XYZ file of C-alpha atoms in Angstrom:
453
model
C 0.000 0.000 0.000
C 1.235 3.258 -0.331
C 2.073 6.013 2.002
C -1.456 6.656 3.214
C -2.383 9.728 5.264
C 0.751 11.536 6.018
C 1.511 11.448 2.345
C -2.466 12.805 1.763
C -1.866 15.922 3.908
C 1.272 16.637 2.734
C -0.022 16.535 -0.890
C -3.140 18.372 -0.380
C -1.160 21.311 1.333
C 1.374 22.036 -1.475
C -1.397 21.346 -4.186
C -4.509 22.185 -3.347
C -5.632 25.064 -4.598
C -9.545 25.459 -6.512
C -7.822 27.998 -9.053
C -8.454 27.954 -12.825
C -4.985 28.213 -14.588
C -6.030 26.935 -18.572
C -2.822 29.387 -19.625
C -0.735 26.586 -17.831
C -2.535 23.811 -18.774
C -2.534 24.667 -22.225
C -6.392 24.556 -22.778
C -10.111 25.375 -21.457
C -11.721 22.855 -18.695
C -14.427 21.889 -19.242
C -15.776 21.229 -15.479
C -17.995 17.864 -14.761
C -18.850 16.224 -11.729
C -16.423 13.415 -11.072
C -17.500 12.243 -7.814
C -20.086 12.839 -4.382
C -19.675 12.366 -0.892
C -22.446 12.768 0.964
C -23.215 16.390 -0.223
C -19.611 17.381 -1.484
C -18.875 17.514 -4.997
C -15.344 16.856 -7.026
C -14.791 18.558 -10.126
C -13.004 17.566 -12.807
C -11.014 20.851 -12.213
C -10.358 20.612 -8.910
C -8.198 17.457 -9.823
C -6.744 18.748 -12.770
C -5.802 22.306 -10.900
C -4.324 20.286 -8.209
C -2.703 18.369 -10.704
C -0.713 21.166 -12.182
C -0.090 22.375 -9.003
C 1.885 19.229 -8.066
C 3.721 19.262 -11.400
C 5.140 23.336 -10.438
C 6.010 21.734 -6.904
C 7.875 18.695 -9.111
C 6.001 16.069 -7.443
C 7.083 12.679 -8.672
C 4.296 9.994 -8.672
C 5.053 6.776 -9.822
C 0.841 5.901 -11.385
C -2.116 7.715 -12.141
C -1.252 11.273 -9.978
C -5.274 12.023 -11.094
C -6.021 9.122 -9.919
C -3.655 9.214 -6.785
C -5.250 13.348 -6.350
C -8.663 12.078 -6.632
C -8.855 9.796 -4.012
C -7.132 12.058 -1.219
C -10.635 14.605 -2.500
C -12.447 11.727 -1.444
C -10.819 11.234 1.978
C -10.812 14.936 2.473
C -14.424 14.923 1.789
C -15.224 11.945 3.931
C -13.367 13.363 7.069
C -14.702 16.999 6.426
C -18.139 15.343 6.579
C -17.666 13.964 10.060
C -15.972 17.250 11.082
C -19.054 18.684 11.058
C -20.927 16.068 12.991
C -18.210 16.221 15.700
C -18.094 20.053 15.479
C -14.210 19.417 14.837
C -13.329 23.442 13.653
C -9.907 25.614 13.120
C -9.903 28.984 13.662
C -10.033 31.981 10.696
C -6.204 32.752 11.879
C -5.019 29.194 10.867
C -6.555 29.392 7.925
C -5.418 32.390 6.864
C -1.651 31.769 8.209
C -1.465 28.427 5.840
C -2.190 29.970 3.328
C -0.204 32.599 3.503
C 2.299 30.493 3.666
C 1.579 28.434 1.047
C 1.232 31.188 -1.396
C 4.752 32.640 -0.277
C 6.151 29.085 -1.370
C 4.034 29.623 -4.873
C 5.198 32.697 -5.300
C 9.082 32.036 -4.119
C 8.926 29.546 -6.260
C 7.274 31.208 -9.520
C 9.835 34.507 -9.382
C 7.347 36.585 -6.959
C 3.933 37.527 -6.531
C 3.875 39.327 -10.313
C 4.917 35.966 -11.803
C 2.038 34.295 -9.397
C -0.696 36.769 -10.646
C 0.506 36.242 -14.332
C 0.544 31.733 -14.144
C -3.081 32.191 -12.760
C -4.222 35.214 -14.822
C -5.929 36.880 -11.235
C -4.915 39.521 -8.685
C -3.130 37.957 -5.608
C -6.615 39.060 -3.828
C -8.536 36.735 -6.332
C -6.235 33.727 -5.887
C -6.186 34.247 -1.814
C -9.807 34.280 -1.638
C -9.930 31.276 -3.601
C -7.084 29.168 -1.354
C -8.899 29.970 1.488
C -11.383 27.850 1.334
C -9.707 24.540 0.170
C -6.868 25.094 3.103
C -9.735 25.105 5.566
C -10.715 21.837 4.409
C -7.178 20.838 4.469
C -6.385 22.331 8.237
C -10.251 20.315 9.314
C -9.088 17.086 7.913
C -5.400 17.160 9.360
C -7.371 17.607 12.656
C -10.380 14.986 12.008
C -6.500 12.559 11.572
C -5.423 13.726 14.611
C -8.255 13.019 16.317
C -8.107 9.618 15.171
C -4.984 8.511 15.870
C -4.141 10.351 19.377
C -4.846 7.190 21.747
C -2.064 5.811 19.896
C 0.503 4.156 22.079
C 4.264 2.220 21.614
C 5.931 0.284 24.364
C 9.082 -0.600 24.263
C 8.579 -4.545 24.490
C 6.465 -3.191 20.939
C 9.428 -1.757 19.290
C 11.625 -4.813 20.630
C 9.403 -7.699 18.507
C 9.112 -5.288 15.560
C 12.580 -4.925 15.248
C 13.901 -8.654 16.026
C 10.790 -9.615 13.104
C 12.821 -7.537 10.762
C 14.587 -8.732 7.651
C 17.969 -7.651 7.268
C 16.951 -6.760 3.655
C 13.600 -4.640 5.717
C 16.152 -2.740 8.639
C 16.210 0.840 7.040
C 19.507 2.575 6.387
C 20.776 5.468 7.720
C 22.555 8.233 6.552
C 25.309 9.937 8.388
C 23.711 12.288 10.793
C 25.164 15.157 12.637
C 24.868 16.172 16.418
C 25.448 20.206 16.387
C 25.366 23.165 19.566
C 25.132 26.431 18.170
C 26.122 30.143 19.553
C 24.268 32.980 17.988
C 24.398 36.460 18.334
C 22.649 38.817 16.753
C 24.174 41.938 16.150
C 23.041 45.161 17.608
C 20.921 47.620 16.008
C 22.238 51.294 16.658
C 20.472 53.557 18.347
C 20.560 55.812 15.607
C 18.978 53.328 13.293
C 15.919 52.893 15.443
C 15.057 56.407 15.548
C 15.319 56.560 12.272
C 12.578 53.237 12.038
C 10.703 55.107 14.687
C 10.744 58.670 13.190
C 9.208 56.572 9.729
C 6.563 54.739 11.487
C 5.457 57.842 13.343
C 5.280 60.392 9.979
C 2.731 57.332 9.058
C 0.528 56.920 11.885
C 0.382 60.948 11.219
C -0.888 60.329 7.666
C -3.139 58.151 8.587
C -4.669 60.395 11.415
C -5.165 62.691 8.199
C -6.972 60.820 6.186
C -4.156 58.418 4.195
C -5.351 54.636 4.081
C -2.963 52.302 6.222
C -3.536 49.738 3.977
C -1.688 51.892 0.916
C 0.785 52.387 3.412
C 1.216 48.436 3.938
C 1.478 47.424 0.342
C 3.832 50.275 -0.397
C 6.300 50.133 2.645
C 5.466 47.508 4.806
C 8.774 44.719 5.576
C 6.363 41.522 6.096
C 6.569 39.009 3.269
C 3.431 37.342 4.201
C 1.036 40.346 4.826
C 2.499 43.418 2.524
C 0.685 42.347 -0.749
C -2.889 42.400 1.468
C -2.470 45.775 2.763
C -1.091 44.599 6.100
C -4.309 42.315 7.286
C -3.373 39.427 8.921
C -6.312 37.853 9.553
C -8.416 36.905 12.629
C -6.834 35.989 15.256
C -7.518 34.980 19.307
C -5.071 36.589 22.097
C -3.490 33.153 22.275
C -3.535 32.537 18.693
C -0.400 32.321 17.684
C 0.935 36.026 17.315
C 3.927 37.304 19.243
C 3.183 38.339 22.827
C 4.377 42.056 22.451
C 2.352 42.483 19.676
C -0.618 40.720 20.443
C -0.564 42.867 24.084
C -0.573 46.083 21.738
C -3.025 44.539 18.810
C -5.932 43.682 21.893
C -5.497 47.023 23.549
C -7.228 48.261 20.359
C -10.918 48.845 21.114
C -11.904 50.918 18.427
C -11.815 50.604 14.507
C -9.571 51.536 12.265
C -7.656 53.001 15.578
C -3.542 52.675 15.099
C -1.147 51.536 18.248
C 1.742 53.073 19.261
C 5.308 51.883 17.822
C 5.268 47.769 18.753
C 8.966 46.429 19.210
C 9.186 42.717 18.957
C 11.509 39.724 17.563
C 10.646 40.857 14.018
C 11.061 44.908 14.069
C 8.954 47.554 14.742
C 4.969 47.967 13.882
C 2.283 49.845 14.081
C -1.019 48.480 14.088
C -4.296 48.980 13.063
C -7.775 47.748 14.312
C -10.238 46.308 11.426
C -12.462 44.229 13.477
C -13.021 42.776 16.669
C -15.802 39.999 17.191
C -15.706 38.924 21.131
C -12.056 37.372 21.934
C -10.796 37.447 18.464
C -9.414 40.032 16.327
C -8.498 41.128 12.665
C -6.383 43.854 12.027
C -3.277 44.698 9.897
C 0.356 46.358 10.167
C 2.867 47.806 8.874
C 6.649 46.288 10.035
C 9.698 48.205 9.363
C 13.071 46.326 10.167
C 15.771 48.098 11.017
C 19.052 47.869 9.524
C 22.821 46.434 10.536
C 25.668 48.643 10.490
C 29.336 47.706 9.419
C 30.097 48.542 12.556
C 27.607 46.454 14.307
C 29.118 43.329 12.271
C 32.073 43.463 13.352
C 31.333 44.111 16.863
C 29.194 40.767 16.554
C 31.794 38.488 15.316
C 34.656 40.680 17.850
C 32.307 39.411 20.453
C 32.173 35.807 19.433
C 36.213 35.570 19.037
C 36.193 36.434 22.430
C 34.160 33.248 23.372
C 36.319 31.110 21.050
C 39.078 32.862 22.764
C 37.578 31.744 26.436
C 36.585 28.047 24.925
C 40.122 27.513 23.745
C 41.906 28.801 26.980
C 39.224 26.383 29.276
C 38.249 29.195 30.686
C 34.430 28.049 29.861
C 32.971 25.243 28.247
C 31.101 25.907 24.737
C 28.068 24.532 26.960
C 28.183 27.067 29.300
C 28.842 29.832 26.914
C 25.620 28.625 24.987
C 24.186 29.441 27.762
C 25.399 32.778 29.025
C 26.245 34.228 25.742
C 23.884 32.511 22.969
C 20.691 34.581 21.764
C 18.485 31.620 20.731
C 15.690 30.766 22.625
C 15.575 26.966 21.259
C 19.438 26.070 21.937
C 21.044 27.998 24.329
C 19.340 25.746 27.472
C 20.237 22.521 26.196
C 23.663 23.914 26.208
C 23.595 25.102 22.126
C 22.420 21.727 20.872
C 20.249 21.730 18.241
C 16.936 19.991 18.289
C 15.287 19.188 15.363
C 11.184 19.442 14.862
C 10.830 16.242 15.822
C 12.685 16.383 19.254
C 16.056 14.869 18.053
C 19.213 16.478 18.305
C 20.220 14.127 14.816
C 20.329 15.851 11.694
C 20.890 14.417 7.954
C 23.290 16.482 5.907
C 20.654 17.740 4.263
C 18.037 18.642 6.875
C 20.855 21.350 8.054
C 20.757 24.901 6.782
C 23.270 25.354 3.933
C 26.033 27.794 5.968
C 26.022 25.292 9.017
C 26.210 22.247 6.836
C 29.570 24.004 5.250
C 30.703 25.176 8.315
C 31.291 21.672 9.753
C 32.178 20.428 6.755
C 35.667 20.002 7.659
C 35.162 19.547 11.616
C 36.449 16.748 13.818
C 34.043 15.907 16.707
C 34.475 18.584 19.289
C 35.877 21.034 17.260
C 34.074 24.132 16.465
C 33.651 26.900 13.797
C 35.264 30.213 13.276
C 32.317 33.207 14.005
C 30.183 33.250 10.398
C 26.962 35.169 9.588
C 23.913 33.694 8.477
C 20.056 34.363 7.988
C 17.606 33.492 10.542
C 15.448 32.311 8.346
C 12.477 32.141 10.844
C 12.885 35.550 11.566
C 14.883 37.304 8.862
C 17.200 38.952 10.581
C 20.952 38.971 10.549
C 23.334 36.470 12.755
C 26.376 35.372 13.942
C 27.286 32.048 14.701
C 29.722 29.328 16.066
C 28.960 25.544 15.458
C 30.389 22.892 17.288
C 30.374 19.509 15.728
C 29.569 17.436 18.703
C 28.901 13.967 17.154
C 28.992 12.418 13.762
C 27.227 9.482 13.470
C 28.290 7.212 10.245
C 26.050 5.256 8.235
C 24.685 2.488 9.219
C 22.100 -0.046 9.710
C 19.632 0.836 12.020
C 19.500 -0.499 15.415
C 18.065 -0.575 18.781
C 21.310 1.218 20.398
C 21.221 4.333 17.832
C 18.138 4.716 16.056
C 15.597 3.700 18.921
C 13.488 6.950 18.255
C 13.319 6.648 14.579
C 11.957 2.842 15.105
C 9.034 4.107 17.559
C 8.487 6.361 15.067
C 8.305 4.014 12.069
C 5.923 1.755 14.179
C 3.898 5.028 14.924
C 3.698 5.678 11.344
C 2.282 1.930 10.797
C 0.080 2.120 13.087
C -1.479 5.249 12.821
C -1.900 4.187 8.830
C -3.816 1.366 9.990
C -6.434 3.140 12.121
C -6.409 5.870 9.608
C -7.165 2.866 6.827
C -9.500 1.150 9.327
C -11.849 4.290 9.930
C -11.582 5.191 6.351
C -13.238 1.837 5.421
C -15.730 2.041 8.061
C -16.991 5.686 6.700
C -17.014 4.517 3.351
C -19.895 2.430 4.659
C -21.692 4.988 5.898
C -22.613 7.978 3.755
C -23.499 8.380 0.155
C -20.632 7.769 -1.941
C -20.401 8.382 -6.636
C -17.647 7.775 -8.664
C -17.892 8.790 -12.584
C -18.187 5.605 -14.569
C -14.583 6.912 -16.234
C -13.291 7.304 -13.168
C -13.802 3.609 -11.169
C -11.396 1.790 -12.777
C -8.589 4.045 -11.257
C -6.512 1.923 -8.636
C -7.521 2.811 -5.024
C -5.927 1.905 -2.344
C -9.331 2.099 -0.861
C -11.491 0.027 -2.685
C -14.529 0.842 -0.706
C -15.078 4.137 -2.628
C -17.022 2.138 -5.164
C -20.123 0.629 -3.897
């Protein structure tokens, strides 16, 4: 069988997208019903736009991709259908963060947001509106899953038999992987500079106050990526929703519309923000973030500051733990001493799960040996840093085994058997509601075979 749900989530959030694109497909749709669940249609162009949506992301598919697109529509379908029976629900701010996100990839990806526009022959606006939608049926289904599989549990006497069961031809395996602590420093912005980033964002909360839109403002000067294009808007969002404390303090103290904050400082730079709406606990507004600048000077006063530490490390006058600790700026490393943990809890990364300018900084590192200071991007946060990498560990390829790669087994037999209960309540819903497949369309090769009554 083939990968079931993970794979279905992961599809149906880099392709879906109801847009009509016949300039890239080379000719006019015309749209047909291909298939019903319950009260849920499938077009014939929402496979075919997802389709060449997976061919811009180069999506390799060994079979029928239609075929392969169609049926994760029908298990979308199915679990949005019991979403609403169970009142399962995201919030307008997920929403609109995914796709947000999404559409940065499309439009990274495409040459920017022109190039985006042009491929789909709409406004930004038009496409958004249109995302929407389908990425709230994505967000409800990849919650309806897990719901499903939560209860799941692995003991160890569990990952024991599945393991000693195991072909030697069946043991996965594994790339060299890296162990890595980190010291970052970011430099610091000059005084100077923020008054200048201050003195900007206060000449515009003046225009504003006579008469000037904010949202102009936004598209024309605004630093955010994600939000610039939209006049600022970010969407609605709860206090706890998932926007940065300072600002979300600042956004909530808002009581009236279209009523602009003072300057905000947070992680990102500095904003002003203004109220568009606020229903009960949640709000929508938008912003405008300026980020400030780093000076020559600042540079060098950065990496000055981090020879100093590789000064201290190399005279034992402190450990590279310890000045992780003191000395590092980031949040996610510094307590564990500077090692790096990836998004799945491990502090093991593959070559090429780590970011480009760390991956060549240990290139040519022995274990406990670290890096000279070198800049980099923080990617999350796009800002300017300054790091040293210490290469603590480098495991070599190997077979995997119970000593090394105990964590990536649980998770394997995770994986298996949350695609069972996933495949076990998708066969029991196919049971119960109303279920049509085209007549063209049943011959294609489920891996569900209940889809056709």
């Amino acid at each position: 069988m083939r990968h079931i749900f993970y794979t279905v989530i992961s599809i149906i959030c880099i392709c879906a997208c109801n847009l009509t694109n016949s300039a890239a497909q080379g000719r006019m749709l015309v749209d047909q019903v291909v298939a019903t669940v319950g009260d849920e249609s499938i077009l014939w162009s929402d496979i075919e736009n997802q389709y060449q949506q997976a061919l811009i992301e180069g999506m390799k598919y060994n079979g029928d991709l239609r075929g392969y697109i169609l049926e994760q529509l029908l298990v979308q379908k199915l679990m949005v259908n019991q979403a609403i029976l169970d009142s399962v629900e995201v919030t307008d701010a997920e929403v609109v963060a995914e796709t947000d996100r999404v559409l940065t990839i499309y439009s990274n990806q495409l040459g920017g947001q022109e190039k985006l526009e042009e491929y789909f022959s709409k406004s930004y606006q038009q496409i958004r509106r249109e995302k929407i939608e389908s990425t709230r049926a994505e967000l409800i289904t990849n919650k309806m899953q897990q719901n499903i599989i939560k209860d799941i549990k692995i003991t160890p006497s569990e990952i024991r038999r599945y393991f000693s069961k195991m072909s030697q031809d069946s043991i996965p395996n594994i790339p060299a992987q890296y162990e890595i602590a980190q010291i970052v420093v970011y430099p610091e912005i000059e005084q100077k500079e923020i008054d200048r980033i201050k003195t900007r964002l206060r000449d515009f909360q003046k225009q504003v106050a006579e008469g000037r839109d904010f949202a102009t403002l936004a598209v024309l000067y605004s630093e955010d990526p994600g939000s610039a294009a939209r006049g600022g808007e970010l969407g609605w969002y709860s206090k706890n929703g998932g926007l940065v404390q300072e600002f979300a303090t600042a956004a909530f103290n808002l009581t009236e519309k279209n009523k602009v904050s003072k300057i905000v400082e947070t992680e990102f730079g500095y904003h002003i923000i203004q109220l568009i709406d606020r229903k009960g606990d949640r709000m929508n507004c938008r912003h405008i973030l300026l980020k400030p600048k780093v000076s020559a000077d600042s540079r060098k006063k950065a990496q000055e500051f981090l020879d100093t530490i590789s000064s201290l490390i190399d005279r034992d006058k402190i450990t590279f733990a310890d000045a992780a600790l003191n000395f590092s700026m980031d949040k996610e490393s510094r307590s564990n001493g500077g090692v790096m943990i990836s998004s799945d809890g491990s502090t093991k990364f593959a070559l090429s799960d780590i970011p480009a300018a760390i991956a060549k900084a240990i290139s040519n590192l022995k274990e406990g040996e670290y890096s000279k200071p070198f800049q980099m991007i923080d990617e999350a946060r796009g800002k300017e840093t300054y790091r040293i990498v210490m290469l603590k560990k480098r495991h070599e390829p190997h077979k995997a085994n119970m000593q090394q790669d105990y964590a990536m087994l649980q998770r394997i037999m995770e994986n298996m058997k949350q695609r069972d209960m996933i495949a076990n309540w998708i066969k029991k819903h196919q049971k119960e509601i109303y279920i049509n497949i085209a007549p063209e369309w049943q011959d294609t090769k489920f891996d569900y075979p209940g889809w056709i009554h």
